[in-house]
Short mmCIF file of C-alpha atoms in Angstrom, two decimals:
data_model
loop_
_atom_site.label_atom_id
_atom_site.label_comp_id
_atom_site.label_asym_id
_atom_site.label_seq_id
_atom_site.Cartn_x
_atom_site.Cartn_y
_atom_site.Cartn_z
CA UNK A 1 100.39 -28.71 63.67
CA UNK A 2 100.57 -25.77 60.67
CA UNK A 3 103.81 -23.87 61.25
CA UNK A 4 106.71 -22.31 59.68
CA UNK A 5 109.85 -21.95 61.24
CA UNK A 6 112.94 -19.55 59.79
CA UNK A 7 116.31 -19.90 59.94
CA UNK A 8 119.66 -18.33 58.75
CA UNK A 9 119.73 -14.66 60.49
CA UNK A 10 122.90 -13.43 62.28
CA UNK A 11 125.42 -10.88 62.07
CA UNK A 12 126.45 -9.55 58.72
CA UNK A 13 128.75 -6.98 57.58
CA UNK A 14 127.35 -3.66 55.79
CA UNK A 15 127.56 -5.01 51.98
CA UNK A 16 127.37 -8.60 52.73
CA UNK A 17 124.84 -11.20 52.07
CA UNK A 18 122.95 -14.15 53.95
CA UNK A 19 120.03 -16.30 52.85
CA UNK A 20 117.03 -16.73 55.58
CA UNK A 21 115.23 -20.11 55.29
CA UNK A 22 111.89 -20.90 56.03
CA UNK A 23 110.41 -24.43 56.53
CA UNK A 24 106.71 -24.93 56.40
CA UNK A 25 104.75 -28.44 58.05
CA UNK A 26 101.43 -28.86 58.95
CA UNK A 27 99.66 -27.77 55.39
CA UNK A 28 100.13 -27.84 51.95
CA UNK A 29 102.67 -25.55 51.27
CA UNK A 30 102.62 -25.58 47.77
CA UNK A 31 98.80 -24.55 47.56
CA UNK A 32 100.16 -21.29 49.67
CA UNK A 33 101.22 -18.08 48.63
CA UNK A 34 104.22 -16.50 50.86
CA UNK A 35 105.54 -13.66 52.29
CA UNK A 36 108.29 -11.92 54.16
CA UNK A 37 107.45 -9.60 56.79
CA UNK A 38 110.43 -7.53 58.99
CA UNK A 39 110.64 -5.66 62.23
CA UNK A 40 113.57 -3.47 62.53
CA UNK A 41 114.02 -3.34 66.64
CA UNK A 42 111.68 -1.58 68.40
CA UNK A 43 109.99 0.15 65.07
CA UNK A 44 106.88 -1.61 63.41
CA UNK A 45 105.87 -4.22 60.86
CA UNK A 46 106.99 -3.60 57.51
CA UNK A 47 106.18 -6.11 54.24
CA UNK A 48 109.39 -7.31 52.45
CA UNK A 49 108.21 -9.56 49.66
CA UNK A 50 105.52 -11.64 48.71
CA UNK A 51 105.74 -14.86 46.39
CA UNK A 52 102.35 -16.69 44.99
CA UNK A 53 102.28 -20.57 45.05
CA UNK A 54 103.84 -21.26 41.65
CA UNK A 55 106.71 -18.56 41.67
CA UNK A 56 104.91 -17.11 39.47
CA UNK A 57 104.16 -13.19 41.15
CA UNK A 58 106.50 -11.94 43.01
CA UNK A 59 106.21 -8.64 45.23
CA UNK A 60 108.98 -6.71 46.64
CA UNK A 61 108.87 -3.93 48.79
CA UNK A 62 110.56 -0.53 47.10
CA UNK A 63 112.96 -1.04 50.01
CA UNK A 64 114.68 -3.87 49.28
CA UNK A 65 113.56 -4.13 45.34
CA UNK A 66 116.87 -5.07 43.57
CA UNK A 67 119.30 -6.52 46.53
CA UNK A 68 116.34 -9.03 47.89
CA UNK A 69 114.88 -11.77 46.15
CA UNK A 70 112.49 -14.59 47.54
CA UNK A 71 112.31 -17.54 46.20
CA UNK A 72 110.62 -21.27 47.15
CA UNK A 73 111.01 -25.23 46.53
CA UNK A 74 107.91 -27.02 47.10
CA UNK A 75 109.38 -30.15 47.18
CA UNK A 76 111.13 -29.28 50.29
CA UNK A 77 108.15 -27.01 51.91
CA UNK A 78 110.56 -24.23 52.11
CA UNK A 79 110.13 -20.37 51.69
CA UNK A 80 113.86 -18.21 51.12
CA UNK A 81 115.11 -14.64 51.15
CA UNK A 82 118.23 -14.44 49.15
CA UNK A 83 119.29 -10.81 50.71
CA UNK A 84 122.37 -8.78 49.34
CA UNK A 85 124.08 -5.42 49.04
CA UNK A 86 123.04 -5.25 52.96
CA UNK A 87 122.41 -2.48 54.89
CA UNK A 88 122.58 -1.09 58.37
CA UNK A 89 119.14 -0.25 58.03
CA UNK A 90 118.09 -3.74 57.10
CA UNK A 91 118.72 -4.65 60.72
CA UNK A 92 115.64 -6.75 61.66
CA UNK A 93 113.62 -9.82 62.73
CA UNK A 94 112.25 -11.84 59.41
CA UNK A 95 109.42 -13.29 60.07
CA UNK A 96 108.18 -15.80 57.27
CA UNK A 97 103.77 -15.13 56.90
CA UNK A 98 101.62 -17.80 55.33
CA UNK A 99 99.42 -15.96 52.41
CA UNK A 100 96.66 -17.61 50.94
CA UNK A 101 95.03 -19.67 48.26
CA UNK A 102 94.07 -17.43 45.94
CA UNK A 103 95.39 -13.68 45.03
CA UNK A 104 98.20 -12.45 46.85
CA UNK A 105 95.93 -9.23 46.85
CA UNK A 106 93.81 -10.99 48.66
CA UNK A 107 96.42 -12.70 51.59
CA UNK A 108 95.53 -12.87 55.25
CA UNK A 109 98.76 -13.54 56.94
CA UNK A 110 97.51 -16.20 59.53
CA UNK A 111 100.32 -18.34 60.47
CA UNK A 112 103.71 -16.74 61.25
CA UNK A 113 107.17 -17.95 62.72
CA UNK A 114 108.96 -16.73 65.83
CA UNK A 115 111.34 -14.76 63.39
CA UNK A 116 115.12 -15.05 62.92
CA UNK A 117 117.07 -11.60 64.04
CA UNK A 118 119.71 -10.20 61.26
CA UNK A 119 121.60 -7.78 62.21
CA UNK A 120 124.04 -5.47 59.61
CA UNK A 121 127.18 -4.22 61.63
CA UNK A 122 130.43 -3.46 60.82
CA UNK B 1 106.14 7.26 57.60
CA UNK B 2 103.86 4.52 57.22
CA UNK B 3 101.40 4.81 54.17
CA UNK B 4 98.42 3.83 56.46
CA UNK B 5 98.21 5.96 59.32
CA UNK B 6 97.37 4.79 62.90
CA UNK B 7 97.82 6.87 65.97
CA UNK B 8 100.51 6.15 68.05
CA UNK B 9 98.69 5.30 71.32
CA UNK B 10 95.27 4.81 72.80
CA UNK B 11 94.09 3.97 76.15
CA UNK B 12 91.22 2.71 78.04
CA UNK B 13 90.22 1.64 81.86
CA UNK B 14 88.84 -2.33 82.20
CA UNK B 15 85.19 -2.80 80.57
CA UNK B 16 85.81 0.46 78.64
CA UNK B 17 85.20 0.03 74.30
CA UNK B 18 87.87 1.34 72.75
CA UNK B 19 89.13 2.03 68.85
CA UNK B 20 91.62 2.12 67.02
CA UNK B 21 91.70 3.92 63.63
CA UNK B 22 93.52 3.13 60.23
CA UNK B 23 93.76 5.89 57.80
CA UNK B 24 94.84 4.98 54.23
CA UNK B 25 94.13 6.31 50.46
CA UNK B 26 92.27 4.79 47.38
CA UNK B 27 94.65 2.61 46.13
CA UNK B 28 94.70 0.93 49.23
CA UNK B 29 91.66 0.82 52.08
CA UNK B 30 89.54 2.09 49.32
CA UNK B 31 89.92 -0.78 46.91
CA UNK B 32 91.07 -3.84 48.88
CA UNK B 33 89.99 -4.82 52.28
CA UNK B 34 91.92 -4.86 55.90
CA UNK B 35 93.58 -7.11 58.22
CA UNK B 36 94.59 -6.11 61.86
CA UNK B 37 97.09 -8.28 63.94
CA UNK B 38 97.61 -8.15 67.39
CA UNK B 39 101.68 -8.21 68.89
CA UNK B 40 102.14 -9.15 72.17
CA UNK B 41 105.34 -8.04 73.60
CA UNK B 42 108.79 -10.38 72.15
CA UNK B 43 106.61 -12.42 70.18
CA UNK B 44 104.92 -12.82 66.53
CA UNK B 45 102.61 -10.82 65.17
CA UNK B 46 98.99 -12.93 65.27
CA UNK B 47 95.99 -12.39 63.20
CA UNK B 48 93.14 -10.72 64.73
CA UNK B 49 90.46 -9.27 61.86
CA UNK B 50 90.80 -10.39 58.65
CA UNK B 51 88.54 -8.91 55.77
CA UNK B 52 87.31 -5.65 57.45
CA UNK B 53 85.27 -7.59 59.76
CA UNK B 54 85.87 -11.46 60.23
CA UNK B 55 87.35 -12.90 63.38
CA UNK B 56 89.78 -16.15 63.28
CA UNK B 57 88.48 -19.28 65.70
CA UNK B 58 89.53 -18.40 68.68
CA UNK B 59 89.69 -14.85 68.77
CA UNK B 60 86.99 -13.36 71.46
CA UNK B 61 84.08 -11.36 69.64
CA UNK B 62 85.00 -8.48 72.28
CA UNK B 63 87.35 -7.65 69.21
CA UNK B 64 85.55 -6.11 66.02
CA UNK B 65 86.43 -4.37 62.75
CA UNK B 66 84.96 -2.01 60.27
CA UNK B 67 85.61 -0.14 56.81
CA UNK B 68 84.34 2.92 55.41
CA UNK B 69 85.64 4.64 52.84
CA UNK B 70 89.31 4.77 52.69
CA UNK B 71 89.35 4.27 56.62
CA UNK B 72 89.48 1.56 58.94
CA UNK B 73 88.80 0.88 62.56
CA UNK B 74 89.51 -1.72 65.30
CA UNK B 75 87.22 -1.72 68.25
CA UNK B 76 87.47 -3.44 71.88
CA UNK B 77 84.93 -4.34 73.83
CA UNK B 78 85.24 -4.96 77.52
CA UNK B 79 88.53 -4.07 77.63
CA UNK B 80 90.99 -6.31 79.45
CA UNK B 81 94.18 -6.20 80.92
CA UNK B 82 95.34 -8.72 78.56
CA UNK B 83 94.56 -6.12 75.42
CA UNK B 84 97.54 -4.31 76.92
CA UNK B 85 99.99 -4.69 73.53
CA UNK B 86 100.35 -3.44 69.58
CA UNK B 87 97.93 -3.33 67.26
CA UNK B 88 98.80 -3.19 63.13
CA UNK B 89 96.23 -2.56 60.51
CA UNK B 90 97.44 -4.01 56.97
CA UNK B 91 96.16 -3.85 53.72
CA UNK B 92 97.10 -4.25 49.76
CA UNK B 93 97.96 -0.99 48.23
CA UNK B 94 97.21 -1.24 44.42
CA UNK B 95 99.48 1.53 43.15
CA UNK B 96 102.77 0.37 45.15
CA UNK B 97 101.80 -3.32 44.03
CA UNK B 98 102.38 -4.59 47.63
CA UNK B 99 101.28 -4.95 51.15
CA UNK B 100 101.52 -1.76 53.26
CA UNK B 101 100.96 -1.70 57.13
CA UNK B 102 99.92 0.98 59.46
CA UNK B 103 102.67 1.98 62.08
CA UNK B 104 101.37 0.48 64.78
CA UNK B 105 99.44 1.69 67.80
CA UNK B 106 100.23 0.82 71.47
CA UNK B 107 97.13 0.09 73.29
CA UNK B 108 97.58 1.23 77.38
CA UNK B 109 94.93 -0.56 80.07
CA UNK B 110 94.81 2.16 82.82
#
């Protein structure tokens, strides 16, 4: 079965970090560009980043552009968000998108996880 | 405010067709083409249209898209309770270097 599954959210502290995980089965990951996509509660989708199948594009959102950074190892099938300098507004689910083969221009974002819920409180 | 601009609601009674629009720019519907995804309350957003106009296995050909121009629609056929939920355009947007979604429009079954 093709799925991805994240990990890592909880409850962080305004200015604090945490690294979401995302583990891919079913396909092969390292053929697949990858994104981040985020859902602050009760709001709509918004793109975080985007990362093509060698590393070697990488798309942030103006958003989060210097205190996010995504990053994969496709040895392990695994997608991560490295996401510092946290704020309240960053409260959100993650969800981790499969992209495509070919441009990231070009992604159609047709497998997606159940999400993992970080939420920036003091 | 979202850079792709869908209104906020739309409604329809059972069997009715109804559409949804997505507004955008140049750098974005104009040059690149559009994906909508359906969101069904507490759970991940699922493809629905990808490239203006193509339909994943699986998804019911009561659900069609279209692009003209530097606009987008969404269109349901024979509407059914079950079409009760969100609906997101999303597209590549060429001057931010990134992907940009529509805010999202809440579709009502009367």
């Amino acid at each position: 079965e093709v799925q991805v599954v994240e990990s890592g959210g909880g409850l962080v502290k305004p200015g604090g970090s945490v690294r979401l995980s995302c583990a891919a089965s079913g396909f092969s990951f390292s053929s697949y560009s990858m994104n981040w996509v985020r859902q602050a509660p009760g709001k709509g989708l918004e793109w975080v980043s985007s990362i093509s199948s060698n590393t070697k594009y990488i798309y942030d959102a103006v958003s989060v552009r210097g205190r996010f950074t995504v990053s994969r190892d496709n040895a392990k099938n695994s997608l991560f968000l490295q996401m510092n300098s946290l704020r309240v507004e960053d409260t959100a689910i993650y969800y981790c998108a499969r992209g495509g083969v070919g441009a990231q221009r070009n992604d159609v974002f047709d497998v997606w996880g159940q999400g993992t819920m970080v939420t920036v409180s003091s | 405010q979202s850079v792709l601009t869908q209104p906020p609601s739309a409604s329809g009674t059972p069997g009715q067709r109804v559409t949804i629009s997505c507004s955008g720019r140049s750098s974005n519907i104009g040059s690149n083409t559009v994906n909508w995804y359906q969101q069904l309350p507490g759970t991940a957003p699922k493809l629905l249209i990808y490239n203006n106009d193509h339909r994943p296995s699986g998804v019911p050909d009561r659900f069609s898209g279209s692009k003209s121009g530097t606009s987008a629609s969404l269109a349901i056929s024979w509407l059914q309770s079950e079409d009760e939920t969100d609906y997101y355009c999303a597209v590549w947007d060429d001057s931010l270097n990134g992907w940009v979604f529509g805010g999202g429009t809440k579709l009502t079954v009367l």
